[in-house]
Coordinates of C-alpha atoms in Angstrom, one line a residue:
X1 CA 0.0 0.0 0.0
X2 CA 1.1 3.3 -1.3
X3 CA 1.5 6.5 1.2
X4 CA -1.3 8.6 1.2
X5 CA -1.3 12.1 2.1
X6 CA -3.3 13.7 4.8
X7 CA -5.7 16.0 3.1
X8 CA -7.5 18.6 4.8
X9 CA -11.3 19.6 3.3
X10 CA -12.2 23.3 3.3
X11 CA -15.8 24.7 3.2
X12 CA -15.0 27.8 1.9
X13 CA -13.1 29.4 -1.1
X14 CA -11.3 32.8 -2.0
X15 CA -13.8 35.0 -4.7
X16 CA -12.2 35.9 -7.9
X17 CA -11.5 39.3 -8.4
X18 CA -10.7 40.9 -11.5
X19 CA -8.3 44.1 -11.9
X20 CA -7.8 45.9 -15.2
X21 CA -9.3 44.8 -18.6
X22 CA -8.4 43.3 -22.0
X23 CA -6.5 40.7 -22.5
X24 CA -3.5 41.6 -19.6
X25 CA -6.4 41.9 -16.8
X26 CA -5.5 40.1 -13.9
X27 CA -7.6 37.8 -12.2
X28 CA -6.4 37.4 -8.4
X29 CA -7.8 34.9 -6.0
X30 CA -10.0 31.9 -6.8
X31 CA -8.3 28.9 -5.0
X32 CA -9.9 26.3 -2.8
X33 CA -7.2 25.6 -0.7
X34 CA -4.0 27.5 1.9
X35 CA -1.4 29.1 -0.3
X36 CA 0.6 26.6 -2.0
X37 CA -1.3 23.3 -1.1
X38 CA -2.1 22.2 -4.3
X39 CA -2.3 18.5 -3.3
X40 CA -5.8 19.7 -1.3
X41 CA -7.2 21.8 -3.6
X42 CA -6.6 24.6 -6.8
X43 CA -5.2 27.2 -7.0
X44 CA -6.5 28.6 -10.5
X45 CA -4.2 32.4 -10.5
X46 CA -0.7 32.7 -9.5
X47 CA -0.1 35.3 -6.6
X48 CA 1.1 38.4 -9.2
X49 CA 3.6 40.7 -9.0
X50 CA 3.1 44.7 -9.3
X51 CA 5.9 47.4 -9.8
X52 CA 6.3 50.4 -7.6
X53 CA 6.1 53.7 -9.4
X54 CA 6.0 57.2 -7.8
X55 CA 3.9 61.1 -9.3
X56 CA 7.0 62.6 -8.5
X57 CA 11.0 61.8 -8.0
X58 CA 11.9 59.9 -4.7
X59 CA 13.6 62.4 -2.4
X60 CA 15.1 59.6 0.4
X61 CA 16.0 56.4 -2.1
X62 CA 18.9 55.3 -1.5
X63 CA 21.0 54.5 -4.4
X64 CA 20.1 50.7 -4.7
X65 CA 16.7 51.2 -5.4
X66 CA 17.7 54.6 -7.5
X67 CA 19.9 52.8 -10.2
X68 CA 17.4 50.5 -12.3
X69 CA 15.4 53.7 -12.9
X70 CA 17.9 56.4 -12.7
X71 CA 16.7 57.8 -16.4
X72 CA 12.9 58.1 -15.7
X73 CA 12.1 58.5 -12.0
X74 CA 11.1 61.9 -13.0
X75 CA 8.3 60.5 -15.3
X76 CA 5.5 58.0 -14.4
X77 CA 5.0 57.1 -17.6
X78 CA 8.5 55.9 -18.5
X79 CA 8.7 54.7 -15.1
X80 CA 5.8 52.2 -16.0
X81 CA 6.7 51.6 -18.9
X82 CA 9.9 50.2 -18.4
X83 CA 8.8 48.3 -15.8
X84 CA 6.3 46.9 -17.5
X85 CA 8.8 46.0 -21.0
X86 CA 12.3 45.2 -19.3
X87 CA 11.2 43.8 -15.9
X88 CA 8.4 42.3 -16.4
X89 CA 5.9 43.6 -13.8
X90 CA 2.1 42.0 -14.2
X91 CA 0.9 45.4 -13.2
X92 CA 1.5 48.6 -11.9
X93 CA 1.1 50.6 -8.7
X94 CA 1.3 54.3 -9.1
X95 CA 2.3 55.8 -5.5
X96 CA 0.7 59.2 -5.2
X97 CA 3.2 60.8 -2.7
X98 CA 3.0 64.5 -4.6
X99 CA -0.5 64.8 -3.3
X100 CA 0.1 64.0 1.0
X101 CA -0.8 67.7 2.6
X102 CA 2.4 67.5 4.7
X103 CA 4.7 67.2 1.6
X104 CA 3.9 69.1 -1.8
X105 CA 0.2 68.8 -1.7
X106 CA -0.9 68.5 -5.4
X107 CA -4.2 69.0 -6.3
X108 CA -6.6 65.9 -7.4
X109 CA -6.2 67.6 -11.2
X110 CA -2.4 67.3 -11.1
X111 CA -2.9 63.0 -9.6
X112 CA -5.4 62.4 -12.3
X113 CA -3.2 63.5 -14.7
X114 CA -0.6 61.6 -14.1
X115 CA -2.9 58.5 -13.6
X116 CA -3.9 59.3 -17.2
X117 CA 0.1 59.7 -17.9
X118 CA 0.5 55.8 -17.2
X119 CA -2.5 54.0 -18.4
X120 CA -1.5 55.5 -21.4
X121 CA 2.1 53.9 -21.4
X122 CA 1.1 50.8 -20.7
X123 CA -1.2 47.7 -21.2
X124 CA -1.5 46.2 -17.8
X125 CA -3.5 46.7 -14.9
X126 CA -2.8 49.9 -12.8
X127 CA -3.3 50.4 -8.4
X128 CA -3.4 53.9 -7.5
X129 CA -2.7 54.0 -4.1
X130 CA -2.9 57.5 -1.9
X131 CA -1.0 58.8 0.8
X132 CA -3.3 57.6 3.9
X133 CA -4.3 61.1 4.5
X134 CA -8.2 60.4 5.0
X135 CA -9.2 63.3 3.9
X136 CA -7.1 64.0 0.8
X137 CA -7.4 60.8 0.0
X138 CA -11.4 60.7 -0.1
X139 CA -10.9 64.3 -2.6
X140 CA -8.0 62.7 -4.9
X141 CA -9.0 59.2 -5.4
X142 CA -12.5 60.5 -6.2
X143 CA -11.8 62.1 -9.2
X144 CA -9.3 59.5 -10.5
X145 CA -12.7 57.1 -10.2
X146 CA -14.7 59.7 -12.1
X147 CA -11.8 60.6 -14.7
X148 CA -10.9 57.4 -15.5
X149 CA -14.4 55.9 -16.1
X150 CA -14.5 52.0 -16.5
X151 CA -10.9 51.5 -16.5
X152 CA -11.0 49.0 -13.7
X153 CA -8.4 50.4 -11.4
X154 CA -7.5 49.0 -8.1
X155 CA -7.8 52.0 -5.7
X156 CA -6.9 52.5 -2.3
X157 CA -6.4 52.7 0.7
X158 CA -10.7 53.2 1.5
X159 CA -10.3 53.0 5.2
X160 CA -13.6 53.0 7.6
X161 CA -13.7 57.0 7.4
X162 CA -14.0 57.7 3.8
X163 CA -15.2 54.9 2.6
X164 CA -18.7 56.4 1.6
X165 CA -17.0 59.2 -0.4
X166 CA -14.4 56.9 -2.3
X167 CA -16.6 53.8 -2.2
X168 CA -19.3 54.9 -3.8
X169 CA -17.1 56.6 -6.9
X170 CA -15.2 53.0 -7.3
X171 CA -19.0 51.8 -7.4
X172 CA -20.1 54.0 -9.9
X173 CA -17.2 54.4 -12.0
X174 CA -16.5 50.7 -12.5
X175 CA -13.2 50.6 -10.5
X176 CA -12.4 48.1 -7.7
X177 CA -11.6 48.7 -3.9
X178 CA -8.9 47.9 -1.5
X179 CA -10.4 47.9 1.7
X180 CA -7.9 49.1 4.2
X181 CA -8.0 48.2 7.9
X182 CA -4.6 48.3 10.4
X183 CA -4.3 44.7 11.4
X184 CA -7.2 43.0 12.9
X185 CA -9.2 40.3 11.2
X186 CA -12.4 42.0 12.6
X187 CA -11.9 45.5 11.9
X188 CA -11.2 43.7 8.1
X189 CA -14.5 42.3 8.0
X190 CA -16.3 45.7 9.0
X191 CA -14.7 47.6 6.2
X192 CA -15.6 45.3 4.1
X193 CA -19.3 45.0 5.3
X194 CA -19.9 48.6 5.4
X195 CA -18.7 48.4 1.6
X196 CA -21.5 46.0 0.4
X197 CA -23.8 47.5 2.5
X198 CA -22.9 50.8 0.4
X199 CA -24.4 48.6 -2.8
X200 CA -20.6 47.3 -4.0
X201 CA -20.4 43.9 -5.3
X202 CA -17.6 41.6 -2.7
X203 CA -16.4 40.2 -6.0
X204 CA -15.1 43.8 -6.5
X205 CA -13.4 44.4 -3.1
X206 CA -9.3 43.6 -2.3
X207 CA -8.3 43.0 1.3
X208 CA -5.3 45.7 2.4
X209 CA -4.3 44.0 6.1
X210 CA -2.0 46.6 6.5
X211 CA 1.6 45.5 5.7
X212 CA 4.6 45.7 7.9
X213 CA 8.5 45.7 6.7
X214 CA 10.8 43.1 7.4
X215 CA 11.7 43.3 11.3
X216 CA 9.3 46.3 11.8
X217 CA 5.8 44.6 12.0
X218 CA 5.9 41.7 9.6
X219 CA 5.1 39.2 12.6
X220 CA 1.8 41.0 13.4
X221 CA 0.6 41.0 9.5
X222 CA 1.8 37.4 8.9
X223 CA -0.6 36.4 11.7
X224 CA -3.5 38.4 11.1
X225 CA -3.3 37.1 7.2
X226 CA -2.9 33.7 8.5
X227 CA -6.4 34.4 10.8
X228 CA -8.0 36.2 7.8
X229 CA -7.4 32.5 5.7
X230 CA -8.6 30.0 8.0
X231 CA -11.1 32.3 8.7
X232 CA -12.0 32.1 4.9
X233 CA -11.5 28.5 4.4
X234 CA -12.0 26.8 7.1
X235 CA -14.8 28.4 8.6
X236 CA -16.7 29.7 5.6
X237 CA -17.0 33.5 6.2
X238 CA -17.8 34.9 2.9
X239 CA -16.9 38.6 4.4
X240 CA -13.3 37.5 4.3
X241 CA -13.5 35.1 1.6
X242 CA -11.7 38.0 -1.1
X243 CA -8.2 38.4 -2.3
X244 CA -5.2 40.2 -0.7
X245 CA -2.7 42.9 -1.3
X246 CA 0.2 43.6 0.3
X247 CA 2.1 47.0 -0.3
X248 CA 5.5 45.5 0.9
X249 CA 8.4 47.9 -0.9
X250 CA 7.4 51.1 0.5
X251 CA 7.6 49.4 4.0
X252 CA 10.6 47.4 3.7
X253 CA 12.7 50.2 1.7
X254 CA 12.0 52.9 4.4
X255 CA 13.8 50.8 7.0
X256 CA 17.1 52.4 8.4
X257 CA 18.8 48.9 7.6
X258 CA 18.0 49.0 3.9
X259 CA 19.0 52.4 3.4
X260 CA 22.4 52.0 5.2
X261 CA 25.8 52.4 3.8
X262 CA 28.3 49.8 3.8
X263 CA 30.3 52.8 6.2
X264 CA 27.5 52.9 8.9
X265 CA 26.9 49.0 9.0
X266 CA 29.6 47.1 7.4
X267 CA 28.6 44.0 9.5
X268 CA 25.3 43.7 7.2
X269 CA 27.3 43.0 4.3
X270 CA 26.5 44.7 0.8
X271 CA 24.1 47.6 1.0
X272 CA 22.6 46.6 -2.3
X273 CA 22.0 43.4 -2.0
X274 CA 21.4 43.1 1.3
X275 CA 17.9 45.6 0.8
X276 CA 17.3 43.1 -1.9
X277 CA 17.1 40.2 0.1
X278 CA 15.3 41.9 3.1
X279 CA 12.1 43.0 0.3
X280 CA 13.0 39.4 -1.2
X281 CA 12.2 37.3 2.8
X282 CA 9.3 39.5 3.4
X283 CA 7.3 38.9 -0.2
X284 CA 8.0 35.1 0.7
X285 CA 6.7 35.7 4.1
X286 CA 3.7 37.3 2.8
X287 CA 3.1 35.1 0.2
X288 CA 2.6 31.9 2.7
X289 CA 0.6 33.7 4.3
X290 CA -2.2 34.6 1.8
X291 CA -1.2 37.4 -0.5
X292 CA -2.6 37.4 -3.8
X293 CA -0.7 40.4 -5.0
X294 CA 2.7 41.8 -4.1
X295 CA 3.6 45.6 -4.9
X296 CA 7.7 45.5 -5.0
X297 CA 10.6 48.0 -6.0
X298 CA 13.5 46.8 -7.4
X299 CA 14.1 44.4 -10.5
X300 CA 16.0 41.7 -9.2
X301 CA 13.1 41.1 -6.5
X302 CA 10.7 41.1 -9.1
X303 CA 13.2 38.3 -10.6
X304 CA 13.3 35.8 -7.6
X305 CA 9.8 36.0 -6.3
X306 CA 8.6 35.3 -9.7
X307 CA 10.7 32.6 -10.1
X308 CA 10.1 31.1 -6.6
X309 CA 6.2 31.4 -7.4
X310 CA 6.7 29.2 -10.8
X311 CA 8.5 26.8 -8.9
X312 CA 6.4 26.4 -6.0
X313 CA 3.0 25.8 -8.2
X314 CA 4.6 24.0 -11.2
X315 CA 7.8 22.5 -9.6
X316 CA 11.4 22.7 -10.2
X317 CA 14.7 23.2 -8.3
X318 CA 15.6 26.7 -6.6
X319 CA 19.4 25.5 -7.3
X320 CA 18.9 26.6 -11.2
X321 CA 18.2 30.1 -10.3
X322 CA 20.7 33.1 -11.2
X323 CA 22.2 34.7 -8.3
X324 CA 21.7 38.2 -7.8
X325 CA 23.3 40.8 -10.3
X326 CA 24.6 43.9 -9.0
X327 CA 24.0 47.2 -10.7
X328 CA 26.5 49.2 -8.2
X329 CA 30.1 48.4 -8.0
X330 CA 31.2 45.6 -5.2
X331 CA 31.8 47.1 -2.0
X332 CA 35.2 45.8 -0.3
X333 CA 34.7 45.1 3.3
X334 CA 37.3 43.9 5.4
X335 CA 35.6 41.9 7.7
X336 CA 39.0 39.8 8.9
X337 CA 40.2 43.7 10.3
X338 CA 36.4 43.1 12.6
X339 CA 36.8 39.9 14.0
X340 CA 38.0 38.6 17.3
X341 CA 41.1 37.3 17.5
X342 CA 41.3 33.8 17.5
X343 CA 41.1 31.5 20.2
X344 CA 43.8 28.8 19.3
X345 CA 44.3 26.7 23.1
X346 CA 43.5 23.0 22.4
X347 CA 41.3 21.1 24.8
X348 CA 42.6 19.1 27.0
X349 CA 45.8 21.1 27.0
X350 CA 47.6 21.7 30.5
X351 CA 47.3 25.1 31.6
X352 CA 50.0 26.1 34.0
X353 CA 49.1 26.3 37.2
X354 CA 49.1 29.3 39.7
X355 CA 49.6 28.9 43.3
X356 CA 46.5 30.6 44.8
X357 CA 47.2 33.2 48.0
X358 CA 45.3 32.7 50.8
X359 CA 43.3 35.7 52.0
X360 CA 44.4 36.9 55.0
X361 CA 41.9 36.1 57.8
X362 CA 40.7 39.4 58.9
X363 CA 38.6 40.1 55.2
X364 CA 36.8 36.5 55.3
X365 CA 35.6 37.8 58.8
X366 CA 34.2 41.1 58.2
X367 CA 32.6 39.1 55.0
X368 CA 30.8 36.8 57.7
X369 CA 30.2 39.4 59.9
X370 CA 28.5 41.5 57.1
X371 CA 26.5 38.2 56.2
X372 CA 25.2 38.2 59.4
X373 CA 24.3 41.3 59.6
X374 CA 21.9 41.5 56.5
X375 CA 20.7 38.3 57.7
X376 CA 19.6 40.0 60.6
X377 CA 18.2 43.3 58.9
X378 CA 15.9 41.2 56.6
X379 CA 14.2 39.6 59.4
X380 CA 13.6 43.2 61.1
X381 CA 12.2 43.8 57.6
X382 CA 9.6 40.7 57.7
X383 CA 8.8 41.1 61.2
X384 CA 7.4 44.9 60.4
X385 CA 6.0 44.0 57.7
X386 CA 3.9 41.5 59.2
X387 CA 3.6 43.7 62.4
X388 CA 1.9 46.2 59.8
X389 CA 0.0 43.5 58.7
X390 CA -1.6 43.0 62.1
X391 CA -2.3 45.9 62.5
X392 CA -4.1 46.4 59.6
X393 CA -6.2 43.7 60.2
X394 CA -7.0 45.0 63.8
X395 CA -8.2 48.2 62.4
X396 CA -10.8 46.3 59.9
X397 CA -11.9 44.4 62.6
X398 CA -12.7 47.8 64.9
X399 CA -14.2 49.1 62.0
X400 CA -16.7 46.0 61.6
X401 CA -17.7 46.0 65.0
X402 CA -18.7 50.2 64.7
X403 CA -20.7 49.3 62.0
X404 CA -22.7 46.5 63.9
X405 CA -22.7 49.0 67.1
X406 CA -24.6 51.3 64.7
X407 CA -26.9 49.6 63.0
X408 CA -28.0 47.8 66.8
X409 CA -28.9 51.3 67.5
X410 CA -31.1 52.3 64.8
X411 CA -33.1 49.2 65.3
X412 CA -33.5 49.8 68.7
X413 CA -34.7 53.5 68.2
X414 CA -37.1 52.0 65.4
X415 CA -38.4 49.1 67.5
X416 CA -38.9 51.3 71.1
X417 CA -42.5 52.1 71.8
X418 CA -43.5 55.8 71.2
X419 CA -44.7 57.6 74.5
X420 CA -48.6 57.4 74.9
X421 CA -50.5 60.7 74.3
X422 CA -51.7 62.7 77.5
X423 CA -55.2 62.1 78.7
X424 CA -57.2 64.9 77.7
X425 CA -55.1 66.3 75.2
X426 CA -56.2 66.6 71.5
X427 CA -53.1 65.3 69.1
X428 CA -52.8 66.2 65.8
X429 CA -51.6 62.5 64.0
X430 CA -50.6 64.5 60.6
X431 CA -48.1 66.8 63.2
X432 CA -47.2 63.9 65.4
X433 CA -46.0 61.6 62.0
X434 CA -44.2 64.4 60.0
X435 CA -42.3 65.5 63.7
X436 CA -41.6 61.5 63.7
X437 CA -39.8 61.3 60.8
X438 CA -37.9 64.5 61.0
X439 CA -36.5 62.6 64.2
X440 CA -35.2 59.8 62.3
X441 CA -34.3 61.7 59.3
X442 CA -31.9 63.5 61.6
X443 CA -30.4 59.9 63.2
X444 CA -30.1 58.4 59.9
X445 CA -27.7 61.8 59.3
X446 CA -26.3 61.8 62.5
X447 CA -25.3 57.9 62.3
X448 CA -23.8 58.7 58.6
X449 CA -26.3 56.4 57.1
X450 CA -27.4 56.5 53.1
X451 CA -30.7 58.6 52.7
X452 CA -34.2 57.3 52.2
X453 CA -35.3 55.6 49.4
X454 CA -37.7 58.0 48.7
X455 CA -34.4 60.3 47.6
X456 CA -33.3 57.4 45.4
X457 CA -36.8 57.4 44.0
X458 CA -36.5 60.8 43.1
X459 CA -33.0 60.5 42.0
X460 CA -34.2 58.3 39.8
X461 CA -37.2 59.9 38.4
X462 CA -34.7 63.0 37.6
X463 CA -32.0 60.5 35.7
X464 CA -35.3 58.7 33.7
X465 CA -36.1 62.3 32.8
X466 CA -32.7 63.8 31.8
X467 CA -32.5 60.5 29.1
X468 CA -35.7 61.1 27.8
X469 CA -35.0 65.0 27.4
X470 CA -31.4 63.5 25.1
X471 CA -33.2 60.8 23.5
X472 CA -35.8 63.2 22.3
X473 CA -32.9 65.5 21.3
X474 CA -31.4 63.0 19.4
X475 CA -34.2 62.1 17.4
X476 CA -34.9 65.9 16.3
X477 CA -31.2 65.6 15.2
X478 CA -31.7 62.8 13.1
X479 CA -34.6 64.1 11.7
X480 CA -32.8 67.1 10.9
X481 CA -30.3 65.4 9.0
X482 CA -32.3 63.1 7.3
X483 CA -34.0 65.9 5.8
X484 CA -31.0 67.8 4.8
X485 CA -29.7 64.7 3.0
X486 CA -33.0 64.4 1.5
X487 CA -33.0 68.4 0.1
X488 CA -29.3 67.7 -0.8
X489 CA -30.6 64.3 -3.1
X490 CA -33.4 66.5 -4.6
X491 CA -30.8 69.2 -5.8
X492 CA -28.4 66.7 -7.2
X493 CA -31.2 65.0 -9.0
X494 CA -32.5 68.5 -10.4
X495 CA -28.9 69.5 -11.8
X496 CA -28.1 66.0 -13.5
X497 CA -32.3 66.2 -15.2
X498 CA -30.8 69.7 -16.3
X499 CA -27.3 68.6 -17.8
X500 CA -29.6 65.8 -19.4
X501 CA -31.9 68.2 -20.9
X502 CA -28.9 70.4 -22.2
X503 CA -27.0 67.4 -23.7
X504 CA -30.4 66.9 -25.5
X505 CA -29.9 70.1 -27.1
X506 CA -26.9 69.3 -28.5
X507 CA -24.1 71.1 -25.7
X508 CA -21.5 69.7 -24.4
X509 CA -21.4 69.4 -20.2
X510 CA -18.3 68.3 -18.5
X511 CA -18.0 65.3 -16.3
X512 CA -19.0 65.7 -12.5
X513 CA -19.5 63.7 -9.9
X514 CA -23.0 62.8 -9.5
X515 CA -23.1 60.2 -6.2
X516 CA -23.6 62.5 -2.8
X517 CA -20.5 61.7 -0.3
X518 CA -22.9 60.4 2.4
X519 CA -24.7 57.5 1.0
X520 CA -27.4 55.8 3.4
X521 CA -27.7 52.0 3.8
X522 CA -31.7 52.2 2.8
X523 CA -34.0 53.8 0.7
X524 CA -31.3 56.8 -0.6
X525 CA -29.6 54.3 -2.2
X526 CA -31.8 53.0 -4.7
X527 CA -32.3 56.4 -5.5
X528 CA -28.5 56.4 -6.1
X529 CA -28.5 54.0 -8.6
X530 CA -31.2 55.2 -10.5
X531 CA -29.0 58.2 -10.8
X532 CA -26.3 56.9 -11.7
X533 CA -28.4 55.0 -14.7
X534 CA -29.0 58.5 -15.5
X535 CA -25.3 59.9 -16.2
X536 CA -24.9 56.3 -18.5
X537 CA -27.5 57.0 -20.3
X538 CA -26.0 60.6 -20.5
X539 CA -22.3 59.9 -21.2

């Protein structure tokens, strides 16, 4: 009898999602099994590789990363294309750094512009990725959906607080989402829930974990990935059940110890290829873990992690593979000059041996003496402590017995028999009750005792009051807002019948965004898309 393999069955499978178009779209996900256990299941798409390419020329690189692109890094478009002709890159991920507010803050005209710039140099599928500034990322990547109508970007990062605004362009302007959440499988599944709740398709929808560098977070995104998988396939949630993206150069090549001259760390070898090997450990890291689609820098990573996909789904040997060619001149390091010197006794060897000097007996004294002596001063120590101890304890015991003392008193005042009334004497009862409980009102005080429950009662009736008085306010808010959204849906609809009526005529009407930035999870919505039917019918 042959050996058979343990196989493992899943219940669950990872949705196909489809980036770009043509014939170089990419289709990312779709296998029925962990990453690279094809004996247990398919695994219909190779993880794919994407190609880091910047809106403007990298201030910080260091010169590693600098070199394969030193004639283009100040155009996008050459940028791309050469990745895309002499590197081979399956698709490319435009960086827009120009636009982040704390750096040159471009405009959302200058970032659509060069979007345009590199879908018109090349044939694959483009990411354009922002600079996880929430709210310059909800303006920028808004227009890019709008300009760049049904070009089937991958767009990003649409985090919980913008999502509406971005979301509902990528919806509307046939683009796909990379839901963005910072590493934690359940704040995953809410991005991407409040995303199909906004009317987007799941077959439409990346998973961004968050990525960490090599030695700077990788650990914490390696496990969540690993949770977000057997999450998928094992347990069946079709909330996690989507592709992921990891953007892994910008992370790794931003560490100090990739950016390091041979001068500053000559222990970590070669600067150049030693920044290629940390971005080379972390894609392969990431790629056990789950990811569908890698976003890398330089060539020669590109090079191996390709290769070592190939391999791993359709076999082969890792000992065929060309080592890594240097575009920088070798660096000479002497690291015989660093080394310890040599240890070169033999074992067993004799070593000579040295008469040993007694101490003279007057310094092994004192020692004992000294002994002694803190001997002594730790059990002065203890014994406080525990005399503290005591008397602790004494004092919660007095306190105990006060609080019985008291409370025998109060009943005894409540159970003694009230004085009998005067013969002959008229008594008011009303006066004689109300003068009775002033007397123990003023005991109750006295004795420190918690007031009546009649002041709890009231307490309460004041508390039940005050919520009602905020829930009421709440709901006039809502109201409020509701119809404000509603006005502001009535307006949009009247300017998008006018721009029909004047396209009718014959004018010409520039492109504008038609979805409102708030979208609500009910009836709004359908009135959304019957908008957006509108502008189709329009364009």
């Amino acid at each position: 009898m042959g050996f058979e393999i343990i196989k493992e069955k899943y219940s669950g499978a990872i949705k196909e999602v489809t980036i770009g178009k043509g014939d170089k779209a990419l289709k990312l996900g779709g296998q029925t099994c962990l990453p690279f256990y094809t004996f247990e299941g398919e695994i219909p798409n190779k993880p794919r590789v994407a190609m880091e390419v910047w809106d403007m020329e990298p201030p910080e690189w260091p010169d590693a990363a600098k070199e394969p692109f030193k004639d283009c890094l100040n155009d996008p478009g050459k940028w791309a294309k050469k990745c895309v002709e002499e590197y081979g890159a399956d698709a490319i991920a435009l960086l827009l750094r120009s636009i982040d507010p704390n750096d040159k803050n471009a405009s959302a005209d200058e970032a659509v512009a060069n979007v345009k710039k590199v879908l018109a140099a090349v044939d694959v599928p483009v990411i354009v990725w922002g600079c996880a500034n929430v709210e310059k990322d909800a303006e920028v990547l808004k227009k890019v959906a709008e300009e760049c109508d049904d070009e089937n970007l991958a767009i990003g990062p649409i985090e919980d607080a913008n999502h509406k605004q971005i979301g509902a362009a990528v919806m509307g302007f046939g683009q796909t989402a990379i839901a963005s959440s910072p590493i934690d499988v359940n704040l995953a599944k809410q991005i991407n829930i409040l995303l199909e709740n906004l009317g987007l398709s799941l077959d439409r929808v990346i998973i961004d974990p968050t990525t960490g560098g090599l030695g700077y977070g990788l650990e914490y995104s390696y496990s969540v990935m690993e949770r977000i998988m057997l999450a998928a396939m094992t347990f069946g949630d079709d909330k996690l059940q989507l592709p992921m993206i990891n953007n892994l150069s910008f992370e790794v090549w931003k560490a100090k110890e990739a950016k390091d001259p041979v001068d500053a760390a000559p222990l970590l070898g070669d600067p150049e290829r030693r920044a290629i090997l940390m971005e080379c450990v972390a894609a392969v890291c990431y790629l056990v873990a789950g990811s569908s689609l890698l976003i890398l820098r330089h060539p020669e990573t590109v090079r191996l992690i390709k290769t070592y996909i190939d391999v791993m789904l359709d076999g082969g040997s890792f000992m065929e593979v060309a080592p890594i060619k240097k575009l920088l001149p070798d660096v000479d390091i002497d690291y015989a000059s660093m080394s310890p010197e040599p240890d070169l006794k033999v074992e067993g060897e004799k070593k000579p041996e040295t008469k040993k000097v007694a101490a003279p007996p007057k310094k092994e004294e004192k020692k004992e003496e000294k002994k002694v002596e803190k001997k002594v001063e730790e059990k002065k120590v203890e014994e406080k402590k525990e005399e503290k101890v005591e008397e602790k304890k004494r004092e919660v015991k007095k306190e105990e017995k006060e609080e019985e003392k008291k409370e025998e008193k109060v009943e005894a005042k409540e159970a003694a028999p009230q004085p009998a009334p005067v013969a002959g004497v008229a008594i008011d009862e009303a006066k004689l009750a109300a003068m009775i409980k002033e007397g123990v009102k003023a005991v109750l005080e006295e004795m420190n005792i918690t007031k009546p429950e009649e002041d709890k009662e009231a307490a309460k009736k004041e508390a039940l009051k005050k919520a009602e008085e905020e829930k009421a306010k709440a709901e006039e808010a809502k109201k409020k807002e509701e119809e404000e959204y509603r006005s502001k849906l009535e307006a949009d609809y009247q300017e998008v019948k006018k721009k029909i009526e004047e396209l009718k005529k014959g004018e010409k009407v520039e492109k504008e965004p038609i979805f409102p930035e708030n979208v609500p999870m009910s009836g709004p919505e359908r009135q959304l898309l019957e908008l957006k039917l509108i502008h189709k019918r329009a364009a």
